Amino acid sequence: MVDYQYIYDYYSNAPHLIQWVWWVSAILATGIVVLAICLKFIRSSLRRKSNEAAKFKTEYEALLIEYLYSGDESGKLTEPQKLIVSKIKDSIKTGFKRKLIVSVLYNLRNEVSGEMSDSIKTFYYETGLIHFAFERLKSKKWNIIAKGIGELRCFGIDEASHAIAPFINHPKSEVRSETHLYMVNLFLFEGLSFLDDLKVSLSEWIQIQLLETLQKFDNQEICDIRPWLNSKNDSVVLFALKLAQIYNQFEVKETLMDLLSHDNKEVRIKTIDVLAHLYGIEAKEMLKANFNELSLEEQISFFKLLEKLVAPDDEPFIEAYLFHKNFEIQLLALKILKEINFDKYIGLTKSSNDNKSLAMVKAVKVL
Amino acid sequence: MDTSSVKIILQILHYLFFGYAFASILSYIILSFISSKETIEYIKKRSFVNYKDILSSTISPSITIIAPAYNESLNIVENVRSLLSNHYVNYNVVIVNDGSKDDSLERLIKAYDLEKVHYIVNEKIATKPLRAGIFKSKNPAFEKLMVVDKENGGKADALNMGLNISTSKYVACIDVDCLLLEDALQKMIKPFLEVTDSKVIAAGGVIRIANSCEIRGGKLIDVNLPKNVLVQSQILEYLRAFLLGRMAWSRLNGLLVISGAFGIFDKEIAIAVGGYDTNTVGEDMEIIVRMRRYMEEKGEKYRVSYIPDPLCWTEAPDSYKVFISQRNRWTRGTIETLRKHRKIGFNPKYGWFGLVSYPYWLIFERLAPIFEAIGLIYFIILIVLQEVRWDFAISFFLLAYLFSVVFSIIALYSEELTFHQYKKKGTGFKLVLLSAIEPFVLHPFVLYAAIRGNYDYYFNKKKKWGNMVRKGLVNN
């Protein structure tokens, strides 16, 4: 009792600053105890949830496989299928179980094809899961919208396109990406029409995903890419250039020639690469004539083009760059000369005065 | 000087210490809030990412992994195998044997069927010359591997050789003894491809401690909490630094350092600034500061990104001697970098970088051990003079201690709610307990090492890297 009194007296007589420090310390100490207990609770809850998820996943997998194998050729739901649908309908009322069912369904959809894949889609409609995905599109939270779009894409729900189209220029890149992927996954090259209305930049990350998606399909008949090559959005032009390269769009060479004088350097460089790929011999003379006006990166790209499209009459031009100060240009010039006139190349080993260049000439010789 | 003047000076000193401690605590609180916001956003964003497409795409950008090696003969073959098992499609590995005196090269030649090749090196950055030359494998299974044997020039010089050799758009500079997870490259390359409104010049990842973890065939099988208290404390320290500190600075685009153990750089910018500085022991921090400075001076919008996923696992020192040597070097590296680029500090020309990032590092990282040491000395003097107000002293010590424990526990929360690597039962309790004892078992040594680092920087200029003895992860 005396001790408590002593503490109380000490506290009452202490300066305000010290009183304040003790208060904060007491709050922190309590906070530590509470945080430690909560941490234990969180860890246990995470473990429990993970066990539950594994348990339910196995259960739903079995049910869904049973559903798939209970179907008949009529395409209508059989009695056992109806029973499973009604069971699942009860489960999807809770968000946790709904998420699990969607993930199991999605995994199954990736593993099956044809009728079974259609059967999964029917299941998605019948259980009402589709309504939850549509509801998500109305959310104010960007991540919920993106999840909704992603889900509708995974299950191939093409009637959602009108509801999803307004998100093409959404301020959040994740929503935009999901929208663009939805369009291309469901409507292939036709889906690329979103590029006409795209006001924001198309990141390289999404460009790769779109191109990979397009290449997965059997139908590789590409639409006219010229409007996108002439787009005011530079990222769309760059994407169209990649399309031209991957799908060997020889018919757009004329448009590509125009792009050689585009305002954006990145576009000009990529155009030279694509022209090299498409055997754009027309570009060679034009670029040769303007070589000194090109940026260093464009000059390097041009030499790469020349490496592919070189002709004997290019020799005088190449000779002028054999001792260029840029390593890459010099290396390419030497390689090209070695290819078209080996005797002259051998002569360089005798005529070169500069030690560094001589070493380079010798090194290229043994390559 | 009369007594009243002394009293005034002491009063100022007291307020200075108080102000510093208060500002320091306040900065931690602000950083915690920012990091929690950033972490939540990152986790939300991560749930939409599909890494599969980037893996198989032939148009995904090329990356060269540059791994300098010096006397790593013990584990080099296994470590290289781990680097070669990455899932990313468009990458190659350049091992730079930096004049090793052991049989590292011979072991690599034998294990990977290497042969000497003719390769023209574009010497954009001056380095020590090649020794035995450049080797590639005859076996197509190891076509991604290139081994460069050069004269010893230190880690920075070896990395510069890698930069010269690489033909990729991006370079991943890593420590050869680090364990890189198979999906590390595609996760790290994402910010470079994703950001459209500015140029990402570098991206750093979290470094996790692999001591006691189960590793087989260059792969992380099981994560365990080590028994050694020093290593355990470093785990907690890394969680605080990476999940709270760097996460927050990443959101503010104010990161000044990317760990030398694992970072990806835009090669063009790294070369434009002249590569790694061979005259510093803190080359990892120095190159980031230089790259940022370069971009600021060019007036281009840029970012240094940070990926909090546990992608790179490394061995932490398990003895105080090695630990102190490592921290001594880190301190010297920080001093060297901040001194070299002092022009940036408080300079509005460098915007946020000059007015916030640099001053923060200077005041709360560089000067923190100095303030602490002076404070301790002053406290001892007061004890000797019997001038200590023990009620003040005890209450403030307790407050500082409790705050540090709370801060550590918040870092644990961040870990549990995001990456949840230490799943085993009982580990949570151990980590909370560790939060309580870490200020006694780790912090005094961190302080000592930092003071030694300061001393060595000013009075022992010959001191370079120091000894970093490693036991090797594959033996765990």
Coordinates of N, CA, C and O in Angstrom, one line a residue, chain B residues 340-462:
Chain B
K340 N 30.5 12.5 -51.1 CA 30.8 12.7 -52.5 C 29.7 13.5 -53.2 O 29.9 14.3 -54.1
H341 N 28.4 13.3 -52.8 CA 27.3 14.0 -53.4 C 26.7 15.1 -52.5 O 25.5 15.3 -52.5
R342 N 27.6 15.7 -51.7 CA 27.0 16.7 -50.7 C 26.3 17.9 -51.4 O 25.5 18.6 -50.8
K343 N 26.7 18.1 -52.7 CA 26.1 19.2 -53.5 C 24.5 19.0 -53.5 O 23.8 20.0 -53.6
I344 N 24.1 17.8 -53.4 CA 22.6 17.6 -53.5 C 21.9 18.0 -52.3 O 20.8 18.5 -52.4
G345 N 22.5 17.9 -51.1 CA 21.8 18.1 -49.9 C 21.3 19.5 -49.7 O 22.0 20.5 -50.0
F346 N 20.0 19.6 -49.4 CA 19.3 20.9 -49.2 C 19.4 21.8 -50.4 O 19.2 23.0 -50.3
N347 N 19.5 21.2 -51.6 CA 19.6 22.0 -52.8 C 18.3 21.9 -53.5 O 17.9 20.8 -54.0
P348 N 17.5 23.0 -53.6 CA 16.2 22.9 -54.2 C 16.3 22.5 -55.7 O 15.3 22.0 -56.3
K349 N 17.4 22.6 -56.3 CA 17.6 22.3 -57.7 C 17.3 20.8 -57.9 O 16.9 20.3 -59.0
Y350 N 17.5 20.0 -56.8 CA 17.3 18.5 -56.9 C 16.0 18.1 -56.4 O 15.7 16.9 -56.1
G351 N 15.1 19.1 -56.2 CA 13.7 18.8 -55.8 C 13.6 18.0 -54.5 O 14.4 18.2 -53.5
W352 N 12.7 17.0 -54.6 CA 12.4 16.2 -53.4 C 13.7 15.4 -53.0 O 13.9 15.2 -51.8
F353 N 14.5 15.0 -54.0 CA 15.7 14.3 -53.7 C 16.7 15.1 -52.8 O 17.2 14.6 -51.9
G354 N 16.8 16.4 -53.2 CA 17.8 17.2 -52.5 C 17.2 17.8 -51.2 O 18.0 18.0 -50.2
L355 N 15.9 17.9 -51.1 CA 15.3 18.6 -50.0 C 14.8 17.6 -48.9 O 14.6 18.0 -47.7
V356 N 14.5 16.4 -49.3 CA 13.9 15.4 -48.3 C 14.8 14.2 -48.2 O 15.3 13.8 -47.1
S357 N 15.0 13.5 -49.3 CA 15.7 12.2 -49.2 C 17.1 12.3 -48.7 O 17.5 11.7 -47.7
Y358 N 17.9 13.2 -49.3 CA 19.3 13.3 -48.9 C 19.4 13.8 -47.5 O 20.1 13.2 -46.6
P359 N 18.6 14.9 -47.1 CA 18.7 15.4 -45.7 C 18.3 14.3 -44.7 O 18.9 14.1 -43.6
Y360 N 17.3 13.5 -45.0 CA 16.8 12.4 -44.1 C 18.0 11.4 -43.9 O 18.3 11.1 -42.8
W361 N 18.6 11.0 -45.0 CA 19.7 10.1 -44.8 C 20.9 10.7 -44.0 O 21.5 10.0 -43.2
L362 N 21.1 11.9 -44.3 CA 22.2 12.6 -43.6 C 21.9 12.7 -42.1 O 22.8 12.3 -41.2
I363 N 20.7 13.2 -41.8 CA 20.4 13.4 -40.4 C 20.0 12.2 -39.6 O 20.5 12.0 -38.5
F364 N 19.2 11.3 -40.2 CA 18.7 10.2 -39.4 C 19.4 8.9 -39.7 O 19.2 7.9 -39.0
E365 N 20.3 8.8 -40.7 CA 21.1 7.6 -40.9 C 22.5 7.9 -40.6 O 23.1 7.2 -39.8
R366 N 23.1 8.8 -41.3 CA 24.5 9.1 -41.2 C 24.8 9.6 -39.8 O 25.8 9.2 -39.1
L367 N 24.0 10.6 -39.3 CA 24.4 11.2 -38.0 C 23.8 10.5 -36.8 O 24.2 10.8 -35.6
A368 N 22.9 9.6 -37.0 CA 22.2 8.9 -35.8 C 23.2 8.3 -34.8 O 23.1 8.6 -33.6
P369 N 24.2 7.5 -35.3 CA 25.1 6.9 -34.3 C 26.0 8.0 -33.6 O 26.3 7.8 -32.4
I370 N 26.3 9.1 -34.3 CA 27.1 10.2 -33.7 C 26.3 10.8 -32.6 O 26.8 10.9 -31.5
F371 N 25.0 11.1 -32.9 CA 24.2 11.7 -31.8 C 24.1 10.8 -30.6 O 24.1 11.2 -29.5
E372 N 23.9 9.5 -31.0 CA 23.7 8.5 -29.9 C 24.9 8.4 -29.0 O 24.8 8.3 -27.8
A373 N 26.1 8.3 -29.7 CA 27.3 8.2 -29.0 C 27.6 9.4 -28.1 O 27.9 9.3 -26.9
I374 N 27.4 10.6 -28.7 CA 27.6 11.8 -27.9 C 26.6 11.8 -26.7 O 27.0 12.1 -25.6
G375 N 25.4 11.4 -27.0 CA 24.4 11.4 -25.9 C 24.8 10.4 -24.8 O 24.7 10.8 -23.6
L376 N 25.3 9.3 -25.1 CA 25.8 8.3 -24.1 C 26.9 8.9 -23.3 O 27.0 8.7 -22.1
I377 N 27.9 9.5 -24.0 CA 29.0 10.0 -23.3 C 28.6 11.1 -22.3 O 29.0 11.2 -21.2
Y378 N 27.7 12.0 -22.8 CA 27.2 13.0 -22.0 C 26.5 12.5 -20.8 O 26.6 13.0 -19.6
F379 N 25.7 11.4 -21.0 CA 25.0 10.8 -19.9 C 26.0 10.2 -18.9 O 25.8 10.4 -17.6
I380 N 27.1 9.6 -19.3 CA 28.1 9.0 -18.4 C 28.7 10.2 -17.6 O 28.9 10.1 -16.4
I381 N 29.0 11.3 -18.3 CA 29.6 12.5 -17.6 C 28.6 12.9 -16.5 O 29.0 13.2 -15.3
L382 N 27.3 13.0 -16.8 CA 26.4 13.4 -15.8 C 26.3 12.4 -14.6 O 26.1 12.9 -13.5
I383 N 26.5 11.2 -15.0 CA 26.4 10.2 -13.8 C 27.6 10.4 -12.9 O 27.5 10.5 -11.7
V384 N 28.8 10.6 -13.6 CA 30.0 10.9 -12.8 C 29.9 12.1 -11.9 O 30.2 12.1 -10.7
L385 N 29.3 13.1 -12.5 CA 29.1 14.4 -11.8 C 27.9 14.4 -10.9 O 27.5 15.4 -10.2
Q386 N 27.2 13.2 -10.9 CA 26.0 13.1 -10.1 C 24.9 14.1 -10.4 O 24.3 14.7 -9.5
E387 N 24.8 14.4 -11.7 CA 23.9 15.4 -12.1 C 22.7 14.8 -12.8 O 21.9 15.6 -13.5
V388 N 22.6 13.5 -12.8 CA 21.5 12.9 -13.5 C 20.1 13.0 -12.8 O 20.1 12.8 -11.6
R389 N 19.1 13.5 -13.5 CA 17.8 13.4 -13.0 C 17.2 12.1 -13.3 O 16.7 11.8 -14.4
W390 N 17.3 11.1 -12.4 CA 17.0 9.7 -12.7 C 15.5 9.5 -13.1 O 15.3 8.7 -13.9
D391 N 14.6 10.3 -12.6 CA 13.2 10.2 -13.0 C 13.1 10.5 -14.5 O 12.4 9.8 -15.2
F392 N 13.8 11.6 -14.9 CA 13.8 11.9 -16.3 C 14.4 10.8 -17.2 O 13.8 10.3 -18.1
A393 N 15.6 10.4 -16.7 CA 16.4 9.4 -17.5 C 15.6 8.1 -17.7 O 15.5 7.6 -18.8
I394 N 15.1 7.6 -16.5 CA 14.4 6.3 -16.6 C 13.2 6.4 -17.5 O 12.9 5.5 -18.3
S395 N 12.4 7.4 -17.3 CA 11.2 7.5 -18.0 C 11.4 7.7 -19.5 O 10.8 7.0 -20.4
F396 N 12.4 8.5 -19.9 CA 12.7 8.6 -21.3 C 13.3 7.4 -22.0 O 13.0 7.0 -23.1
F397 N 14.2 6.7 -21.2 CA 14.8 5.4 -21.7 C 13.7 4.4 -21.9 O 13.6 3.8 -23.0
L398 N 12.8 4.4 -21.0 CA 11.7 3.4 -21.1 C 10.8 3.7 -22.3 O 10.4 2.9 -23.1
L399 N 10.5 5.0 -22.5 CA 9.7 5.5 -23.6 C 10.4 5.1 -25.0 O 9.7 4.5 -25.9
A400 N 11.7 5.3 -25.0 CA 12.4 5.0 -26.3 C 12.4 3.5 -26.5 O 12.2 3.0 -27.6
Y401 N 12.6 2.8 -25.4 CA 12.6 1.3 -25.5 C 11.3 0.8 -26.0 O 11.2 0.0 -27.0
L402 N 10.2 1.2 -25.4 CA 8.9 0.7 -25.7 C 8.5 1.1 -27.1 O 7.9 0.3 -27.9
F403 N 8.9 2.3 -27.5 CA 8.6 2.7 -28.9 C 9.3 1.8 -29.9 O 8.7 1.3 -30.9
S404 N 10.6 1.4 -29.6 CA 11.3 0.5 -30.5 C 10.7 -0.8 -30.6 O 10.6 -1.5 -31.7
V405 N 10.1 -1.3 -29.5 CA 9.5 -2.6 -29.5 C 8.2 -2.5 -30.3 O 7.9 -3.4 -31.1
V406 N 7.4 -1.5 -30.1 CA 6.2 -1.3 -30.9 C 6.5 -1.2 -32.4 O 5.8 -1.9 -33.2
F407 N 7.5 -0.5 -32.7 CA 7.9 -0.4 -34.1 C 8.3 -1.7 -34.7 O 7.9 -2.1 -35.8
S408 N 9.0 -2.6 -34.0 CA 9.3 -3.9 -34.4 C 8.1 -4.8 -34.6 O 8.0 -5.5 -35.6
I409 N 7.2 -4.6 -33.7 CA 6.0 -5.5 -33.8 C 5.1 -5.0 -35.0 O 4.5 -5.9 -35.7
I410 N 5.1 -3.7 -35.3 CA 4.4 -3.3 -36.5 C 5.0 -3.9 -37.7 O 4.3 -4.3 -38.6
A411 N 6.3 -4.0 -37.7 CA 7.0 -4.6 -38.9 C 6.6 -6.1 -38.9 O 6.4 -6.6 -40.0
L412 N 6.4 -6.8 -37.8 CA 6.0 -8.2 -37.8 C 4.6 -8.3 -38.4 O 4.3 -9.2 -39.1
Y413 N 3.7 -7.3 -38.0 CA 2.4 -7.3 -38.6 C 2.4 -7.2 -40.1 O 1.7 -7.9 -40.8
S414 N 3.3 -6.3 -40.5 CA 3.4 -6.0 -42.0 C 3.8 -7.4 -42.6 O 3.2 -7.7 -43.7
E415 N 4.7 -8.1 -42.0 CA 5.2 -9.4 -42.6 C 4.0 -10.4 -42.6 O 3.8 -11.1 -43.6
E416 N 3.3 -10.5 -41.4 CA 2.3 -11.5 -41.3 C 1.1 -11.3 -42.3 O 0.6 -12.2 -42.8
L417 N 0.8 -10.0 -42.4 CA -0.4 -9.7 -43.3 C -0.1 -9.7 -44.8 O -1.0 -9.5 -45.6
T418 N 1.2 -9.8 -45.1 CA 1.5 -9.7 -46.5 C 2.2 -11.0 -47.0 O 1.6 -11.8 -47.6
F419 N 3.4 -11.2 -46.6 CA 4.1 -12.4 -47.2 C 4.2 -13.6 -46.3 O 4.4 -14.7 -46.8
H420 N 4.0 -13.4 -45.0 CA 3.8 -14.5 -44.0 C 4.8 -15.7 -44.3 O 4.4 -16.8 -44.6
Q421 N 6.0 -15.3 -44.2 CA 7.1 -16.3 -44.5 C 7.3 -17.3 -43.3 O 7.7 -18.4 -43.5
Y422 N 7.2 -16.8 -42.1 CA 7.5 -17.6 -40.9 C 6.3 -18.2 -40.4 O 5.7 -17.7 -39.4
K423 N 5.8 -19.3 -41.0 CA 4.5 -19.8 -40.8 C 4.4 -20.8 -39.6 O 3.4 -21.0 -39.0
K424 N 5.6 -21.3 -39.2 CA 5.6 -22.4 -38.2 C 5.0 -21.9 -36.8 O 5.3 -20.8 -36.4
K425 N 4.3 -22.8 -36.1 CA 3.8 -22.5 -34.8 C 4.9 -22.1 -33.8 O 5.9 -22.8 -33.8
G426 N 4.6 -21.2 -33.0 CA 5.6 -20.7 -32.0 C 6.5 -19.7 -32.5 O 7.1 -19.0 -31.7
T427 N 6.6 -19.5 -33.8 CA 7.6 -18.5 -34.4 C 7.1 -17.1 -34.1 O 7.9 -16.2 -33.8
G428 N 5.8 -16.9 -34.1 CA 5.3 -15.6 -33.8 C 5.7 -15.1 -32.4 O 6.1 -14.0 -32.3
F429 N 5.5 -16.0 -31.5 CA 5.9 -15.7 -30.1 C 7.4 -15.3 -30.0 O 7.8 -14.4 -29.3
K430 N 8.2 -16.2 -30.7 CA 9.6 -15.9 -30.6 C 10.0 -14.6 -31.2 O 10.8 -13.9 -30.7
L431 N 9.3 -14.2 -32.3 CA 9.6 -12.9 -32.9 C 9.2 -11.8 -32.1 O 9.9 -10.7 -32.0
V432 N 8.0 -11.9 -31.3 CA 7.6 -10.8 -30.4 C 8.6 -10.7 -29.3 O 9.0 -9.6 -28.9
L433 N 9.0 -11.9 -28.8 CA 10.0 -11.9 -27.7 C 11.3 -11.2 -28.2 O 12.0 -10.4 -27.5
L434 N 11.7 -11.5 -29.4 CA 12.9 -10.9 -30.0 C 12.8 -9.4 -30.1 O 13.8 -8.7 -29.9
S435 N 11.6 -8.9 -30.4 CA 11.4 -7.5 -30.5 C 11.7 -6.8 -29.1 O 12.2 -5.7 -29.1
A436 N 11.5 -7.6 -28.1 CA 11.8 -7.0 -26.7 C 13.3 -7.1 -26.4 O 13.8 -6.2 -25.7
I437 N 14.0 -8.1 -26.9 CA 15.4 -8.2 -26.5 C 16.3 -7.6 -27.6 O 17.5 -7.4 -27.3
E438 N 15.9 -7.4 -28.8 CA 16.7 -7.0 -29.9 C 17.4 -5.7 -29.5 O 18.6 -5.5 -29.8
P439 N 16.8 -4.7 -28.8 CA 17.5 -3.5 -28.5 C 18.7 -3.7 -27.7 O 19.6 -2.9 -27.6
F440 N 18.8 -4.8 -27.0 CA 20.0 -5.1 -26.1 C 21.0 -6.0 -26.8 O 22.2 -5.9 -26.5
V441 N 20.5 -6.9 -27.7 CA 21.5 -7.9 -28.3 C 22.0 -7.5 -29.6 O 23.0 -8.0 -30.1
L442 N 21.3 -6.5 -30.3 CA 21.8 -6.1 -31.6 C 22.2 -4.7 -31.6 O 23.3 -4.3 -32.1
H443 N 21.3 -3.8 -31.1 CA 21.5 -2.4 -31.3 C 22.9 -1.9 -30.8 O 23.6 -1.1 -31.5
P444 N 23.4 -2.3 -29.6 CA 24.7 -1.9 -29.1 C 25.8 -2.2 -30.1 O 26.7 -1.4 -30.3
F445 N 25.7 -3.3 -30.8 CA 26.7 -3.7 -31.7 C 26.6 -2.9 -33.0 O 27.6 -2.6 -33.6
V446 N 25.4 -2.6 -33.4 CA 25.2 -1.7 -34.6 C 25.8 -0.4 -34.3 O 26.5 0.2 -35.2
L447 N 25.6 0.1 -33.1 CA 26.1 1.4 -32.7 C 27.6 1.4 -32.7 O 28.3 2.3 -33.3
Y448 N 28.2 0.3 -32.1 CA 29.6 0.2 -32.0 C 30.3 0.2 -33.4 O 31.2 0.8 -33.7
A449 N 29.6 -0.7 -34.3 CA 30.2 -0.8 -35.6 C 30.1 0.5 -36.4 O 31.0 0.9 -37.1
A450 N 29.0 1.3 -36.2 CA 28.9 2.6 -36.9 C 30.0 3.5 -36.4 O 30.5 4.3 -37.2
I451 N 30.2 3.5 -35.1 CA 31.3 4.4 -34.5 C 32.6 4.0 -35.1 O 33.4 4.9 -35.5
R452 N 32.9 2.7 -35.1 CA 34.1 2.2 -35.6 C 34.2 2.6 -37.1 O 35.3 3.0 -37.6
G453 N 33.1 2.5 -37.8 CA 33.1 2.9 -39.2 C 33.5 4.3 -39.4 O 34.3 4.7 -40.3
N454 N 32.9 5.2 -38.6 CA 33.3 6.6 -38.6 C 34.8 6.8 -38.3 O 35.4 7.6 -39.0
Y455 N 35.2 6.1 -37.3 CA 36.7 6.2 -37.0 C 37.5 5.8 -38.1 O 38.5 6.5 -38.5
D456 N 37.2 4.6 -38.7 CA 38.0 4.1 -39.8 C 38.0 5.0 -41.0 O 38.9 5.1 -41.7
Y457 N 36.8 5.6 -41.2 CA 36.7 6.5 -42.4 C 37.6 7.7 -42.3 O 38.3 8.0 -43.2
Y458 N 37.7 8.2 -41.1 CA 38.5 9.4 -40.9 C 40.0 9.2 -40.6 O 40.8 9.9 -40.9
F459 N 40.2 8.1 -39.8 CA 41.6 7.9 -39.4 C 42.2 6.6 -39.9 O 43.4 6.3 -39.5
N460 N 41.5 5.8 -40.6 CA 42.1 4.5 -41.1 C 41.7 4.3 -42.5 O 41.0 3.4 -42.9
K461 N 42.2 5.2 -43.4 CA 41.8 5.2 -44.8 C 42.2 4.0 -45.5 O 41.6 3.7 -46.6
K462 N 43.1 3.2 -45.0 CA 43.5 2.0 -45.8 C 42.5 0.9 -45.7 O 42.4 0.0 -46.5

